[in-house]
Amino acid sequence: MELLNVRDLRVSVEDKEILHGLKFTANRGETHVIMGPNGAGKSTFGNILMGNPAYQATSGSILFNGEELLDMPVNERAAKGLFMSFQNPIEVPGVSLENFIRTALEQRDHKRVRLWEFRKEIKRTLENLMMDESYASRDLNVGFSGGEKKKAEILQLLMLKPSLAILDETDSGLDVDAVRTVSRGIEEFQKDKDSALIIITHNAAILSQLHVDRVHVLVDGQIAAEGDASLIDEINENGFARFEEGVNGNG
């Protein structure tokens, strides 16, 4: 069942067009990977889906569950079931990770969260991720290493259970152990066949342990190629040169 349908999307940042007529669809239960060289527009795509006001859609549409997202503010998109992890998550002093997640759930669902049940669930999730329970009581991202910030976002992902998760360079700068933790969390999220996942990356290391349904190669704001998971192996072996030549040749 179709969850996301992006049609002829053009996106600009400060009057510079970054995405040029992008088309993209994702069904429930699918994992999509968007790869491409630096500056291809990968993060722009994630930000426009989530509603970052710095990114302006000049034409096209984004249908999510049949509803147009482009005129919808970020908080409403989150309430509809969108989630995005960021390359550089911000620090929030004075707000624990646990309280942040609980407040997000209450804001989204418009009802109080039962504290005992919530703490039982977050404890179970931390155990599944092999993370220490004390992690939840720490101020959000304050003093966290890069790997700890990414783990915190995976914890949020599993607790919030969004319909569509967008992971933007989640594996960036992670050591081997952190990659394992993040992969474990993503695998857990993939068990929900009512949700879809978009992984934005230029590094295939985190993908080796994951099931991937579709790979999209983004070059210069355009989809240069699409295919199954075997496309990842080709990119690992040969890079993006072939796809860049194809886009430049069509230009």
Short mmCIF file of C-alpha atoms in Angstrom, two decimals:
data_model
loop_
_atom_site.label_atom_id
_atom_site.label_comp_id
_atom_site.label_asym_id
_atom_site.label_seq_id
_atom_site.Cartn_x
_atom_site.Cartn_y
_atom_site.Cartn_z
CA MET A 1 0.00 0.00 0.00
CA GLU A 2 1.43 3.35 -1.06
CA LEU A 3 2.52 5.61 1.79
CA LEU A 4 4.54 8.35 0.09
CA ASN A 5 4.21 9.78 -3.41
CA VAL A 6 6.49 12.62 -4.50
CA ARG A 7 5.61 14.14 -7.86
CA ASP A 8 7.73 16.49 -9.99
CA LEU A 9 9.24 18.13 -6.92
CA ARG A 10 11.42 21.19 -7.36
CA VAL A 11 13.12 22.60 -4.27
CA SER A 12 15.20 25.74 -3.81
CA VAL A 13 17.39 27.10 -1.03
CA GLU A 14 18.02 30.86 -1.14
CA ASP A 15 16.81 31.02 -4.76
CA LYS A 16 19.12 28.21 -5.89
CA GLU A 17 17.26 25.17 -7.18
CA ILE A 18 18.59 21.96 -5.60
CA LEU A 19 16.04 19.33 -6.62
CA HIS A 20 14.88 19.30 -10.24
CA GLY A 21 11.52 17.59 -10.77
CA LEU A 22 12.08 14.67 -8.38
CA LYS A 23 9.75 11.65 -8.47
CA PHE A 24 9.70 9.11 -5.64
CA THR A 25 7.27 6.58 -4.17
CA ALA A 26 7.42 4.34 -1.10
CA ASN A 27 5.00 1.69 0.10
CA ARG A 28 4.35 0.54 3.65
CA GLY A 29 6.85 -2.02 4.85
CA GLU A 30 9.58 -0.90 2.43
CA THR A 31 13.11 0.31 3.08
CA HIS A 32 14.49 2.78 0.53
CA VAL A 33 18.08 3.95 0.34
CA ILE A 34 19.08 7.25 -1.24
CA MET A 35 22.75 7.43 -2.18
CA GLY A 36 24.80 9.92 -4.12
CA PRO A 37 27.89 12.10 -4.01
CA ASN A 38 28.19 15.08 -1.67
CA GLY A 39 26.03 17.98 -2.76
CA ALA A 40 23.62 15.81 -4.75
CA GLY A 41 20.55 16.99 -2.81
CA LYS A 42 20.08 13.99 -0.50
CA SER A 43 19.67 15.99 2.70
CA THR A 44 17.55 18.54 0.85
CA PHE A 45 15.10 15.76 0.04
CA GLY A 46 14.88 14.70 3.68
CA ASN A 47 14.44 18.27 4.88
CA ILE A 48 11.66 19.11 2.43
CA LEU A 49 9.79 15.94 3.42
CA MET A 50 9.99 16.99 7.08
CA GLY A 51 9.07 20.62 6.38
CA ASN A 52 12.27 22.52 7.20
CA PRO A 53 11.31 26.16 6.40
CA ALA A 54 14.76 26.87 4.94
CA TYR A 55 13.81 24.70 1.95
CA GLN A 56 11.21 26.02 -0.49
CA ALA A 57 9.23 23.77 -2.81
CA THR A 58 8.58 25.77 -5.98
CA SER A 59 6.49 23.12 -7.73
CA GLY A 60 5.27 19.55 -7.42
CA SER A 61 3.60 17.74 -4.54
CA ILE A 62 4.31 15.41 -1.63
CA LEU A 63 1.43 13.09 -0.82
CA PHE A 64 1.65 11.20 2.47
CA ASN A 65 -1.19 8.80 3.12
CA GLY A 66 -3.00 10.69 0.38
CA GLU A 67 -2.60 14.08 2.09
CA GLU A 68 -0.58 16.97 0.68
CA LEU A 69 2.32 17.82 2.97
CA LEU A 70 3.75 20.93 1.35
CA ASP A 71 1.52 23.41 3.18
CA MET A 72 1.69 21.49 6.47
CA PRO A 73 3.99 22.76 9.28
CA VAL A 74 6.62 20.51 10.86
CA ASN A 75 4.62 19.74 14.01
CA GLU A 76 1.62 18.58 11.97
CA ARG A 77 3.84 16.37 9.81
CA ALA A 78 5.27 14.81 12.95
CA ALA A 79 1.74 14.25 14.27
CA LYS A 80 0.86 12.52 11.00
CA GLY A 81 3.70 10.05 11.58
CA LEU A 82 6.88 11.49 10.04
CA PHE A 83 10.22 11.27 11.85
CA MET A 84 13.67 12.47 10.82
CA SER A 85 17.06 11.90 12.38
CA PHE A 86 19.66 14.57 11.72
CA GLN A 87 23.34 14.60 10.87
CA ASN A 88 24.03 16.94 13.81
CA PRO A 89 21.34 16.68 16.52
CA ILE A 90 21.05 19.74 18.78
CA GLU A 91 21.68 19.76 22.54
CA VAL A 92 18.77 20.51 24.88
CA PRO A 93 20.11 21.29 28.39
CA GLY A 94 17.70 20.66 31.26
CA VAL A 95 15.52 18.18 29.34
CA SER A 96 16.29 14.50 29.80
CA LEU A 97 16.10 12.12 26.86
CA GLU A 98 13.32 10.26 28.66
CA ASN A 99 11.22 13.41 29.21
CA PHE A 100 11.83 14.56 25.66
CA ILE A 101 10.45 11.32 24.22
CA ARG A 102 7.50 11.26 26.63
CA THR A 103 6.57 14.86 25.76
CA ALA A 104 6.84 14.10 22.04
CA LEU A 105 4.46 11.16 22.43
CA GLU A 106 1.96 13.26 24.37
CA GLN A 107 2.10 16.11 21.86
CA ARG A 108 1.63 13.75 18.95
CA ASP A 109 -1.13 11.61 20.41
CA HIS A 110 -2.86 14.38 22.41
CA LYS A 111 -3.11 12.25 25.53
CA ARG A 112 -1.18 11.65 28.71
CA VAL A 113 1.40 8.88 28.71
CA ARG A 114 1.17 6.46 31.62
CA LEU A 115 4.54 6.92 33.31
CA TRP A 116 4.94 3.35 34.58
CA GLU A 117 4.13 1.82 31.19
CA PHE A 118 6.37 4.33 29.43
CA ARG A 119 9.35 3.56 31.66
CA LYS A 120 8.80 -0.16 31.20
CA GLU A 121 8.82 0.32 27.40
CA ILE A 122 11.90 2.55 27.34
CA LYS A 123 13.76 0.08 29.58
CA ARG A 124 12.89 -2.79 27.22
CA THR A 125 14.00 -0.76 24.20
CA LEU A 126 17.30 0.21 25.82
CA GLU A 127 17.95 -3.44 26.62
CA ASN A 128 17.27 -4.43 23.00
CA LEU A 129 19.77 -1.81 21.87
CA MET A 130 22.24 -2.98 24.54
CA MET A 131 22.34 0.52 25.99
CA ASP A 132 22.68 1.36 29.70
CA GLU A 133 19.46 2.40 31.46
CA SER A 134 21.11 5.56 32.81
CA TYR A 135 21.22 6.87 29.25
CA ALA A 136 17.54 7.88 29.42
CA SER A 137 18.07 10.24 32.37
CA ARG A 138 20.84 12.28 30.71
CA ASP A 139 20.10 15.71 29.24
CA LEU A 140 19.29 15.37 25.56
CA ASN A 141 22.56 15.22 23.59
CA VAL A 142 24.43 17.32 26.20
CA GLY A 143 27.97 15.99 26.38
CA PHE A 144 27.05 13.10 24.09
CA SER A 145 29.63 11.79 21.67
CA GLY A 146 28.67 11.58 18.00
CA GLY A 147 27.85 7.91 18.39
CA GLU A 148 25.76 8.52 21.52
CA LYS A 149 23.70 11.15 19.71
CA LYS A 150 22.92 8.70 16.92
CA LYS A 151 21.98 6.02 19.46
CA ALA A 152 19.66 8.52 21.15
CA GLU A 153 17.90 9.14 17.85
CA ILE A 154 17.46 5.42 17.24
CA LEU A 155 15.93 5.15 20.72
CA GLN A 156 13.52 7.96 19.78
CA LEU A 157 12.69 6.17 16.53
CA LEU A 158 11.76 2.94 18.31
CA MET A 159 9.75 4.68 21.03
CA LEU A 160 7.82 7.02 18.70
CA LYS A 161 7.09 4.32 16.10
CA PRO A 162 6.53 6.71 13.14
CA SER A 163 4.83 5.73 9.89
CA LEU A 164 7.75 7.11 7.87
CA ALA A 165 11.27 7.44 9.23
CA ILE A 166 13.94 9.44 7.39
CA LEU A 167 17.48 8.72 8.58
CA ASP A 168 19.91 11.33 7.28
CA GLU A 169 23.53 10.14 7.39
CA THR A 170 22.82 8.22 10.61
CA ASP A 171 26.06 6.26 10.17
CA SER A 172 28.24 9.36 9.75
CA GLY A 173 31.32 9.25 11.96
CA LEU A 174 30.28 6.15 13.90
CA ASP A 175 32.69 3.56 15.21
CA VAL A 176 32.07 -0.15 14.66
CA ASP A 177 30.16 -0.67 17.93
CA ALA A 178 27.89 2.32 17.31
CA VAL A 179 27.15 1.10 13.78
CA ARG A 180 26.07 -2.24 15.25
CA THR A 181 23.74 -0.51 17.74
CA VAL A 182 22.20 1.69 15.07
CA SER A 183 21.80 -1.28 12.70
CA ARG A 184 20.14 -3.29 15.47
CA GLY A 185 17.64 -0.47 16.03
CA ILE A 186 16.89 -0.12 12.34
CA GLU A 187 16.32 -3.87 12.04
CA GLU A 188 13.86 -3.67 14.92
CA PHE A 189 12.00 -0.80 13.23
CA GLN A 190 11.84 -2.74 9.96
CA LYS A 191 9.70 -5.40 11.66
CA ASP A 192 6.75 -2.96 11.55
CA LYS A 193 5.29 -3.63 8.11
CA ASP A 194 2.91 -0.65 8.39
CA SER A 195 5.86 1.76 8.33
CA ALA A 196 8.41 2.76 5.72
CA LEU A 197 12.04 3.79 6.02
CA ILE A 198 14.22 6.12 3.95
CA ILE A 199 17.96 5.90 4.63
CA ILE A 200 19.99 8.78 3.20
CA THR A 201 23.70 8.01 2.99
CA HIS A 202 26.81 8.16 0.84
CA ASN A 203 28.43 5.33 2.80
CA ALA A 204 27.14 1.79 2.44
CA ALA A 205 28.73 0.40 5.63
CA ILE A 206 25.52 0.50 7.66
CA LEU A 207 23.54 -1.15 4.86
CA SER A 208 25.43 -4.43 4.91
CA GLN A 209 23.32 -5.85 7.73
CA LEU A 210 19.96 -4.45 6.57
CA HIS A 211 17.24 -5.58 4.20
CA VAL A 212 16.86 -2.98 1.44
CA ASP A 213 13.99 -2.96 -1.05
CA ARG A 214 14.98 -0.12 -3.35
CA VAL A 215 18.06 2.00 -4.00
CA HIS A 216 17.89 5.45 -5.61
CA VAL A 217 21.01 7.23 -6.82
CA LEU A 218 20.67 11.01 -6.60
CA VAL A 219 23.02 13.13 -8.69
CA ASP A 220 22.73 16.91 -9.14
CA GLY A 221 19.18 16.97 -7.78
CA GLN A 222 17.91 14.23 -10.06
CA ILE A 223 17.34 10.47 -9.72
CA ALA A 224 20.10 9.12 -11.96
CA ALA A 225 19.40 5.41 -11.36
CA GLU A 226 17.16 3.09 -9.38
CA GLY A 227 17.40 -0.60 -8.60
CA ASP A 228 17.43 -3.29 -5.96
CA ALA A 229 20.06 -3.83 -3.27
CA SER A 230 22.60 -5.06 -5.84
CA LEU A 231 23.05 -1.42 -6.85
CA ILE A 232 24.79 -0.85 -3.49
CA ASP A 233 27.48 -3.38 -4.42
CA GLU A 234 28.08 -1.60 -7.73
CA ILE A 235 28.46 1.73 -5.95
CA ASN A 236 30.86 0.19 -3.42
CA GLU A 237 32.98 -1.13 -6.26
CA ASN A 238 32.84 1.70 -8.78
CA GLY A 239 31.56 4.82 -6.98
CA PHE A 240 29.18 7.32 -8.56
CA ALA A 241 31.16 8.23 -11.68
CA ARG A 242 28.90 6.34 -14.11
CA PHE A 243 25.79 8.02 -12.77
CA GLU A 244 27.36 11.47 -12.77
CA GLU A 245 28.38 11.02 -16.41
CA GLY A 246 24.83 9.99 -17.31
CA VAL A 247 23.30 13.09 -15.73
CA ASN A 248 25.87 15.42 -17.28
CA GLY A 249 25.37 13.76 -20.65
CA ASN A 250 21.63 14.40 -20.47
CA GLY A 251 22.17 18.01 -19.48
#
